[in-house]
CSV table of C-alpha atoms in Angstrom, one decimal:
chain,number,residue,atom,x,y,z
A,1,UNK,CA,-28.4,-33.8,29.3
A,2,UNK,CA,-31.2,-32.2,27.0
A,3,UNK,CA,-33.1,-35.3,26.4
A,4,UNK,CA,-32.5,-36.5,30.4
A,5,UNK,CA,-32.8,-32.9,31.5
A,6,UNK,CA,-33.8,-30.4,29.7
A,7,UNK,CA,-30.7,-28.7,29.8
A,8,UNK,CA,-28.5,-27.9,26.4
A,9,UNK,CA,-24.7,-27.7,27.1
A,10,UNK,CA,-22.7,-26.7,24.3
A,11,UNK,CA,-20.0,-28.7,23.6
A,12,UNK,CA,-16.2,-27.4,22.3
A,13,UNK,CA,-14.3,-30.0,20.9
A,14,UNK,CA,-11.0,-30.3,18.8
A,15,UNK,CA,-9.7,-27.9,16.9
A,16,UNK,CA,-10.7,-25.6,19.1
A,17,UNK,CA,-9.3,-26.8,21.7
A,18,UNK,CA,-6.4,-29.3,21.4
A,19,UNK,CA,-7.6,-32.8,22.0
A,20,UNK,CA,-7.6,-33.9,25.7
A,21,UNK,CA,-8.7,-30.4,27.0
A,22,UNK,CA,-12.3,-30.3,25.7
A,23,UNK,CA,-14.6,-28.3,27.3
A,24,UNK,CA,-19.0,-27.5,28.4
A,25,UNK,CA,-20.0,-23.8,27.0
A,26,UNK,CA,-22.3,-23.0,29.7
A,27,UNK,CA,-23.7,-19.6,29.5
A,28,UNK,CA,-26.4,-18.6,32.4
A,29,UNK,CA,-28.6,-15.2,31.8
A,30,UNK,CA,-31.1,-13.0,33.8
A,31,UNK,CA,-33.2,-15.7,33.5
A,32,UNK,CA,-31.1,-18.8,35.2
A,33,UNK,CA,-32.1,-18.1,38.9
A,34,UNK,CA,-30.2,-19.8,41.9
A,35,UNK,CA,-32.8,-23.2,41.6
A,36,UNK,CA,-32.1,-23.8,37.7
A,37,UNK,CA,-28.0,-23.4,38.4
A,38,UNK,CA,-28.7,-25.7,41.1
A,39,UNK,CA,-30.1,-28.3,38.9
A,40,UNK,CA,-27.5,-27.5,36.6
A,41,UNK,CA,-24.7,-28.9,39.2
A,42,UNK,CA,-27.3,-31.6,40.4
A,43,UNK,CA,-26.8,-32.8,36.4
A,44,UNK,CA,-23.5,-32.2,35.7
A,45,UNK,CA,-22.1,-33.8,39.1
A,46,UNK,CA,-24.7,-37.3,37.8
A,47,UNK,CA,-23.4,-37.7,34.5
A,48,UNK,CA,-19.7,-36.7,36.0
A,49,UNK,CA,-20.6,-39.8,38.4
A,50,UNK,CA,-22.0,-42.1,36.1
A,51,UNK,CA,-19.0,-41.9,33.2
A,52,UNK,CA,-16.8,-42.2,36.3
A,53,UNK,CA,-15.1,-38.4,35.8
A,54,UNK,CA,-12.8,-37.1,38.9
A,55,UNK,CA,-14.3,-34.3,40.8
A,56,UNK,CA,-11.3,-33.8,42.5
A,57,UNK,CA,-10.7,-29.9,42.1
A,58,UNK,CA,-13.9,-29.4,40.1
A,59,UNK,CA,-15.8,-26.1,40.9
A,60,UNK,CA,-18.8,-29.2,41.1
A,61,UNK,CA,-17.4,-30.6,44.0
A,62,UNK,CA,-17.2,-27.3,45.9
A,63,UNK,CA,-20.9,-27.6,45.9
A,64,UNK,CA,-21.5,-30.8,47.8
């Protein structure tokens, strides 16, 4: 997503979370206004799409 996008996404990863429950850190300030968090969801639900992820029950999919 940061070379595609320009958007960093900090991944956590085993052990700190057990395996199969990895997780995105996303953290939005002041500064993320409604268009950037848009994009945000425009990127996340294309790579979601593209590696063939469920949406089912995502928050993402709540936005489409």
């Amino acid at each position: 997503m940061l070379y595609e996008r320009g958007i960093y996404l900090q991944p956590i990863n085993y052990p700190t979370v057990p395996r199969g429950t990895e997780r995105l850190r996303i953290t939005a300030t002041p500064y993320h206004d409604d268009v950037l968090i848009d994009q945000l969801v425009e990127a996340l639900t294309d790579v979601w799409r593209r590696v063939a992820l469920p949406l089912e029950g995502c928050v993402i999919d709540a936005a489409e």
